[in-house]
C-alpha cells in the first residue's frame, strides 16, 4: 500500500493534465532523465536496451527520455548509491547489493517482489575463459588449483561477479569433499593462491586477461566470456565447469530518489520493459539468459541449458552467504589473508 500511495503521488507530480474522457496521460515536460547505476559487464546490454526503451517511452508518453549509465564493481556501485550517488534505478549483480541500498533507507521493503522472477529479468552463470587450444588443458575447477595455472578473478569484496565465482567454486569443492569444510577451505585457498590479480570489477578482470595477457584462465560471467570469444574468435574459447551457479542480477527502483525527482513512472517502466520480448532478446543477444523460458529456448544453440547449477538458496540466501563468506573477518578474509 505504501508503494502504491507513493506511486500515485509521483504520478500526480509528473502529470499536467489527465484526459477524463480519453484516459490519456499528458506529461508536463517534453523530456525526462533517469540514471541507471549498474555493474561492469552490462555496458553493451544497456547501450542497446536504452535505445529501444527511448523509442518505447516516446511512443507511450510523447516524452523524450535521457538515460545516464554508471558502471563499476557491483558492491562498489551499491556503496556509491548508499553514500549519495543519485540513481533512479539500480541493475546490480546480486540481491545483496540492492539490500545494502535498502538498508541505507533509499529502497522500500519488498523490492524483490516488485518485478517478475524475483526482480531478475535475466540470469547468467559462471564459466572459464581460456586461451585458444586450451594449452593448460583446463576442464574443471580442479585444474584451477594446479601450481602452474595463473587465475584471473575479481575481488569478492567489491565485485558481485567475484562473489558468484567464489560460491561456484565452493559448491564444486563441497560436492568433491562431501561437505568437509576444512578440505573445502583448503581447496578455495589453493585456488586463490593462484590468482594473479584481484581487480575491483568483472570488466577489469576481463581486461587483465584479454587485453593485458595475464593468466591462463579467467573465471567469468558467461556473458563476459561469450563477448570475448565474439571479439577475438581466434584467441579464446569457453570451458563450462561440471558445477556452476545460477547468477541472478537484480533490478530495483530507488524509491527515495524517484519520489524526490518525480521520475517514478519512467523508472518503473524502464525496469518493467526489460521483461518485454524485444528486451529479452536483446539480453539473449548479449549472452545473458532471458528469464522468459520460451525466449531462452530460442538460444539453446548458444547456452548449455543442461548445466548443473546450484543456487544462492544452497548457501542459505544472500544475507547468510555474505555474513559467512564475505563480511570483514569472514571465510574469504580468513582464506585470502591466511
Coordinates of C-alpha atoms in Angstrom, one line a residue:
X1 CA 0.0 0.0 0.0
X2 CA 2.8 2.4 0.9
X3 CA 4.5 1.8 -2.5
X4 CA 1.2 2.3 -4.4
X5 CA 0.5 5.6 -2.5
X6 CA 3.9 6.9 -3.3
X7 CA 3.4 5.9 -6.9
X8 CA 0.2 7.9 -7.0
X9 CA 1.9 11.0 -5.6
X10 CA 4.7 10.7 -8.1
X11 CA 2.3 10.3 -11.0
X12 CA 0.3 13.4 -9.9
X13 CA 3.5 15.4 -9.8
X14 CA 4.5 14.4 -13.3
X15 CA 1.1 14.9 -14.9
X16 CA 0.0 18.2 -16.4
X17 CA -3.5 17.1 -17.4
X18 CA -5.4 13.9 -17.3
X19 CA -7.9 13.5 -20.1
X20 CA -11.0 12.4 -18.2
X21 CA -12.8 11.2 -21.3
X22 CA -9.9 9.5 -23.0
X23 CA -7.9 8.3 -20.0
X24 CA -4.7 9.5 -21.7
X25 CA -2.0 10.9 -19.5
X26 CA -0.2 14.0 -20.8
X27 CA 3.2 14.7 -19.3
X28 CA 4.2 18.2 -18.4
X29 CA 7.7 18.2 -19.7
X30 CA 9.0 17.4 -23.1
X31 CA 11.7 15.3 -21.7
X32 CA 12.8 13.4 -18.6
X33 CA 16.1 12.0 -17.4
X34 CA 17.0 9.0 -15.3
X35 CA 20.2 7.4 -14.1
X36 CA 20.8 3.6 -14.1
X37 CA 23.6 2.6 -11.8
X38 CA 24.7 -0.9 -13.0
X39 CA 27.6 -3.2 -12.7
X40 CA 30.6 -3.8 -15.0
X41 CA 29.5 -6.4 -17.7
X42 CA 26.2 -4.8 -18.6
X43 CA 27.6 -1.9 -20.6
X44 CA 26.8 -3.4 -24.0
X45 CA 23.4 -4.7 -22.9
X46 CA 22.2 -1.3 -21.7
X47 CA 23.7 0.5 -24.6
X48 CA 21.3 -1.4 -26.8
X49 CA 18.4 -1.6 -24.4
X50 CA 18.3 2.1 -23.7
X51 CA 17.7 2.8 -27.4
X52 CA 14.6 0.7 -27.6
X53 CA 13.3 2.0 -24.3
X54 CA 13.7 5.5 -25.5
X55 CA 11.6 4.6 -28.5
X56 CA 9.0 2.8 -26.3
X57 CA 8.7 5.7 -23.9
X58 CA 8.4 8.3 -26.6
X59 CA 5.6 6.3 -28.3
X60 CA 3.8 5.7 -25.0
X61 CA 4.0 9.2 -23.5
X62 CA 5.4 11.6 -26.1
X63 CA 8.3 12.4 -23.9
X64 CA 12.0 12.0 -24.7
X65 CA 14.0 10.2 -22.1
X66 CA 17.7 10.7 -21.5
X67 CA 19.4 7.8 -19.7
X68 CA 22.7 8.1 -17.9
X69 CA 24.6 4.9 -17.3
X70 CA 27.1 4.3 -14.5
X71 CA 29.2 1.0 -14.4
X72 CA 31.6 -0.5 -11.9
X73 CA 32.0 -3.3 -9.5
X74 CA 28.6 -4.2 -8.1
X75 CA 29.5 -3.9 -4.4
X76 CA 31.3 -0.6 -5.0
X77 CA 28.3 0.7 -7.0
X78 CA 25.9 -0.2 -4.2
X79 CA 28.1 1.7 -1.7
X80 CA 28.2 4.7 -4.0
X81 CA 24.4 4.8 -4.2
X82 CA 24.1 4.3 -0.5
X83 CA 26.5 7.2 0.0
X84 CA 24.7 9.6 -2.2
X85 CA 25.2 8.8 -5.9
X86 CA 21.7 9.6 -7.3
X87 CA 20.2 6.6 -9.1
X88 CA 16.6 6.3 -10.3
X89 CA 17.2 2.6 -10.8
X90 CA 19.9 0.1 -10.0
X91 CA 20.6 -3.0 -12.0
X92 CA 23.2 -4.8 -9.9
X93 CA 24.9 -8.2 -9.9
X94 CA 23.1 -9.7 -6.9
X95 CA 20.3 -9.3 -4.4
X96 CA 22.6 -8.5 -1.5
X97 CA 23.9 -5.3 -3.2
X98 CA 20.3 -4.0 -3.6
X99 CA 19.6 -4.9 0.0
X100 CA 22.6 -2.7 1.1
X101 CA 20.9 0.3 -0.6
X102 CA 17.6 -0.7 1.1
X103 CA 19.4 -0.8 4.4
X104 CA 20.6 2.8 3.7
X105 CA 16.9 3.9 3.6
X106 CA 16.7 4.5 -0.1
X107 CA 14.7 1.5 -1.3
X108 CA 11.4 0.3 0.3
X109 CA 10.9 -3.1 1.7
X110 CA 9.6 -5.7 -0.7
X111 CA 11.6 -4.6 -3.8
X112 CA 12.4 -8.2 -4.7
X113 CA 8.7 -8.8 -5.4
X114 CA 8.1 -5.7 -7.4
X115 CA 9.1 -7.2 -10.7
X116 CA 8.8 -10.8 -12.1
X117 CA 11.3 -13.6 -11.3
X118 CA 12.4 -12.0 -8.0
X119 CA 13.2 -8.8 -9.9
X120 CA 15.7 -10.6 -12.0
X121 CA 14.9 -10.1 -15.7
X122 CA 17.9 -12.1 -16.9
X123 CA 20.3 -14.6 -15.4
X124 CA 23.8 -15.8 -16.0
X125 CA 26.3 -18.3 -14.7
X126 CA 30.0 -18.7 -14.2
X127 CA 32.3 -20.3 -16.8
X128 CA 36.0 -20.3 -17.6
X129 CA 37.6 -18.4 -20.5
X130 CA 40.9 -19.9 -21.7
X131 CA 43.3 -19.2 -24.5
X132 CA 42.6 -20.9 -27.8
X133 CA 43.6 -24.5 -27.8
X134 CA 43.4 -24.6 -24.0
X135 CA 47.2 -25.0 -23.5
X136 CA 46.8 -25.8 -19.8
X137 CA 44.1 -28.4 -20.5
X138 CA 41.6 -26.7 -18.1
X139 CA 38.4 -28.7 -17.9
X140 CA 37.1 -28.2 -14.4
X141 CA 37.6 -26.4 -11.0
X142 CA 40.3 -29.0 -10.1
X143 CA 42.6 -27.6 -12.8
X144 CA 42.5 -24.1 -11.3
X145 CA 44.4 -25.3 -8.2
X146 CA 47.3 -26.7 -10.1
X147 CA 50.6 -24.9 -9.3
X148 CA 51.4 -23.8 -12.8
X149 CA 48.0 -22.2 -13.6
X150 CA 47.5 -18.5 -13.3
X151 CA 43.9 -17.5 -12.4
X152 CA 42.2 -14.1 -13.0
X153 CA 39.1 -13.3 -11.0
X154 CA 37.9 -10.0 -9.4
X155 CA 37.8 -9.2 -5.7
X156 CA 34.7 -10.6 -3.9
X157 CA 34.8 -7.6 -1.5
X158 CA 34.0 -5.2 -4.4
X159 CA 32.6 -7.3 -7.2
X160 CA 29.3 -9.1 -7.4
X161 CA 30.6 -11.4 -10.1
X162 CA 33.5 -12.3 -8.0
X163 CA 31.2 -13.5 -5.2
X164 CA 29.3 -15.7 -7.7
X165 CA 32.7 -17.0 -8.8
X166 CA 33.7 -17.8 -5.3
X167 CA 30.4 -19.5 -4.4
X168 CA 30.5 -21.6 -7.6
X169 CA 34.0 -22.9 -6.7
X170 CA 32.8 -23.6 -3.1
X171 CA 29.8 -25.6 -4.5
X172 CA 32.2 -27.7 -6.5
X173 CA 34.5 -28.3 -3.6
X174 CA 31.6 -29.1 -1.3
X175 CA 30.5 -31.8 -3.7
X176 CA 34.0 -33.1 -4.2
X177 CA 34.8 -33.4 -0.5
X178 CA 31.3 -34.4 0.7
X179 CA 30.9 -31.2 2.8
X180 CA 34.2 -31.5 4.7
X181 CA 34.7 -27.8 5.4
X182 CA 38.4 -28.0 6.2
X183 CA 39.1 -29.6 2.8
X184 CA 36.8 -27.1 1.1
X185 CA 38.6 -24.2 2.6
X186 CA 41.9 -25.7 1.6
X187 CA 40.7 -26.1 -1.9
X188 CA 39.5 -22.5 -2.1
X189 CA 42.7 -21.3 -0.5
X190 CA 44.8 -23.1 -3.2
X191 CA 42.6 -21.5 -5.9
X192 CA 43.2 -18.0 -4.6
X193 CA 46.9 -18.6 -4.2
X194 CA 46.9 -19.0 -8.0
X195 CA 45.1 -15.7 -8.5
X196 CA 47.5 -13.2 -10.1
X197 CA 45.5 -10.0 -9.6
X198 CA 42.2 -9.2 -7.9
X199 CA 40.5 -6.4 -10.0
X200 CA 37.7 -4.4 -8.4
X201 CA 35.2 -5.5 -11.0
X202 CA 34.4 -8.2 -13.6
X203 CA 35.2 -6.0 -16.6
X204 CA 38.6 -5.1 -15.1
X205 CA 39.4 -8.8 -14.7
X206 CA 38.4 -9.4 -18.3
X207 CA 40.8 -6.6 -19.4
X208 CA 43.6 -8.1 -17.3
X209 CA 43.1 -11.5 -19.0
X210 CA 42.2 -10.5 -22.6
X211 CA 43.9 -7.2 -23.2
X212 CA 46.9 -7.4 -20.8
X213 CA 47.6 -11.1 -21.4
X214 CA 47.7 -12.1 -17.7
X215 CA 46.9 -15.6 -16.5
X216 CA 45.9 -18.9 -18.1
X217 CA 42.2 -18.8 -17.2
X218 CA 39.6 -16.1 -16.4
X219 CA 36.7 -17.1 -14.1
X220 CA 34.0 -15.1 -15.7
X221 CA 30.3 -14.2 -16.1
X222 CA 29.1 -16.3 -19.0
X223 CA 28.2 -13.2 -21.0
X224 CA 31.7 -11.7 -20.5
X225 CA 33.2 -14.9 -21.8
X226 CA 31.0 -15.0 -24.9
X227 CA 31.7 -11.4 -25.7
X228 CA 35.4 -12.0 -25.5
X229 CA 35.1 -15.0 -27.9
X230 CA 32.9 -12.9 -30.2
X231 CA 35.5 -10.1 -30.3
X232 CA 38.6 -12.5 -30.5
X233 CA 37.3 -15.8 -32.0
X234 CA 40.8 -16.9 -32.9
X235 CA 42.3 -16.2 -29.4
X236 CA 39.9 -17.6 -26.8
X237 CA 37.4 -20.4 -26.0
X238 CA 35.0 -21.2 -23.2
X239 CA 35.1 -24.1 -20.8
X240 CA 32.0 -25.0 -18.9
X241 CA 32.7 -26.5 -15.4
X242 CA 30.8 -29.5 -14.2
X243 CA 29.2 -27.5 -11.4
X244 CA 28.4 -23.8 -11.5
X245 CA 25.8 -21.4 -10.0
X246 CA 22.7 -19.7 -11.2
X247 CA 23.7 -16.0 -11.1
X248 CA 20.6 -13.7 -10.7
X249 CA 21.3 -10.0 -11.3
X250 CA 18.7 -7.9 -9.5
X251 CA 16.9 -4.7 -10.5
X252 CA 15.1 -2.1 -8.3
X253 CA 13.7 1.4 -8.3
X254 CA 15.4 3.7 -5.8
X255 CA 12.3 4.9 -4.1
X256 CA 13.7 7.9 -2.3
X257 CA 15.3 9.3 -5.4
X258 CA 12.4 8.8 -7.8
X259 CA 9.9 10.3 -5.3
X260 CA 12.2 13.4 -4.9
X261 CA 12.7 13.8 -8.6
X262 CA 9.2 12.8 -9.8
X263 CA 10.6 10.1 -12.0
X264 CA 8.8 7.0 -10.6
X265 CA 6.6 6.4 -13.7
X266 CA 9.5 6.3 -16.1
X267 CA 11.8 4.4 -13.7
X268 CA 9.2 1.7 -13.1
X269 CA 8.5 1.3 -16.8
X270 CA 12.3 1.2 -17.5
X271 CA 12.5 -1.9 -15.4
X272 CA 9.2 -3.4 -16.5
X273 CA 10.1 -3.2 -20.1
X274 CA 13.2 -5.4 -19.5
X275 CA 10.7 -8.2 -19.5
X276 CA 9.3 -7.4 -22.9
X277 CA 10.0 -9.9 -25.7
X278 CA 12.2 -7.3 -27.5
X279 CA 14.3 -6.6 -24.4
X280 CA 14.5 -10.3 -23.6
X281 CA 16.0 -11.0 -27.0
X282 CA 18.5 -8.1 -26.5
X283 CA 19.5 -9.8 -23.3
X284 CA 20.0 -13.1 -25.1
X285 CA 21.9 -11.4 -27.9
X286 CA 24.3 -10.1 -25.3
X287 CA 24.7 -13.6 -23.8
X288 CA 22.5 -13.1 -20.8
X289 CA 19.9 -15.9 -20.2
X290 CA 16.4 -14.5 -20.7
X291 CA 14.1 -15.0 -17.8
X292 CA 11.3 -15.8 -20.3
X293 CA 11.7 -19.5 -20.7
X294 CA 10.2 -19.6 -24.2
X295 CA 12.7 -17.0 -25.4
X296 CA 15.5 -18.7 -23.6
X297 CA 14.8 -21.8 -25.7
X298 CA 15.5 -19.7 -28.8
X299 CA 19.1 -19.5 -27.5
X300 CA 19.6 -23.3 -26.9
X301 CA 22.3 -23.3 -29.5
X302 CA 24.2 -20.7 -27.6
X303 CA 23.8 -21.7 -23.9
X304 CA 24.3 -25.1 -22.3
X305 CA 20.8 -25.4 -20.8
X306 CA 21.7 -28.7 -19.0
X307 CA 24.5 -27.3 -16.9
X308 CA 24.4 -28.4 -13.2
X309 CA 23.6 -25.1 -11.4
X310 CA 23.4 -24.6 -7.6
X311 CA 21.6 -21.5 -6.4
X312 CA 22.1 -19.0 -3.7
X313 CA 19.4 -20.8 -1.7
X314 CA 22.0 -23.6 -1.3
X315 CA 24.0 -21.1 0.7
X316 CA 21.1 -20.0 2.9
X317 CA 20.3 -16.9 0.8
X318 CA 22.5 -13.8 0.2
X319 CA 22.3 -12.4 3.8
X320 CA 23.8 -15.6 5.2
X321 CA 26.2 -16.1 2.4
X322 CA 27.5 -12.5 2.8
X323 CA 27.9 -12.8 6.5
X324 CA 29.6 -16.2 6.3
X325 CA 31.9 -15.7 3.4
X326 CA 32.4 -12.0 2.5
X327 CA 31.9 -9.9 5.6
X328 CA 35.0 -8.5 7.3
X329 CA 36.7 -11.4 9.0
X330 CA 34.6 -13.9 7.1
X331 CA 35.8 -17.1 5.4
X332 CA 37.2 -15.3 2.3
X333 CA 39.3 -13.0 4.5
X334 CA 40.5 -15.9 6.6
X335 CA 41.5 -17.8 3.4
X336 CA 43.0 -14.9 1.5
X337 CA 44.8 -13.3 4.3
X338 CA 45.9 -16.6 5.8

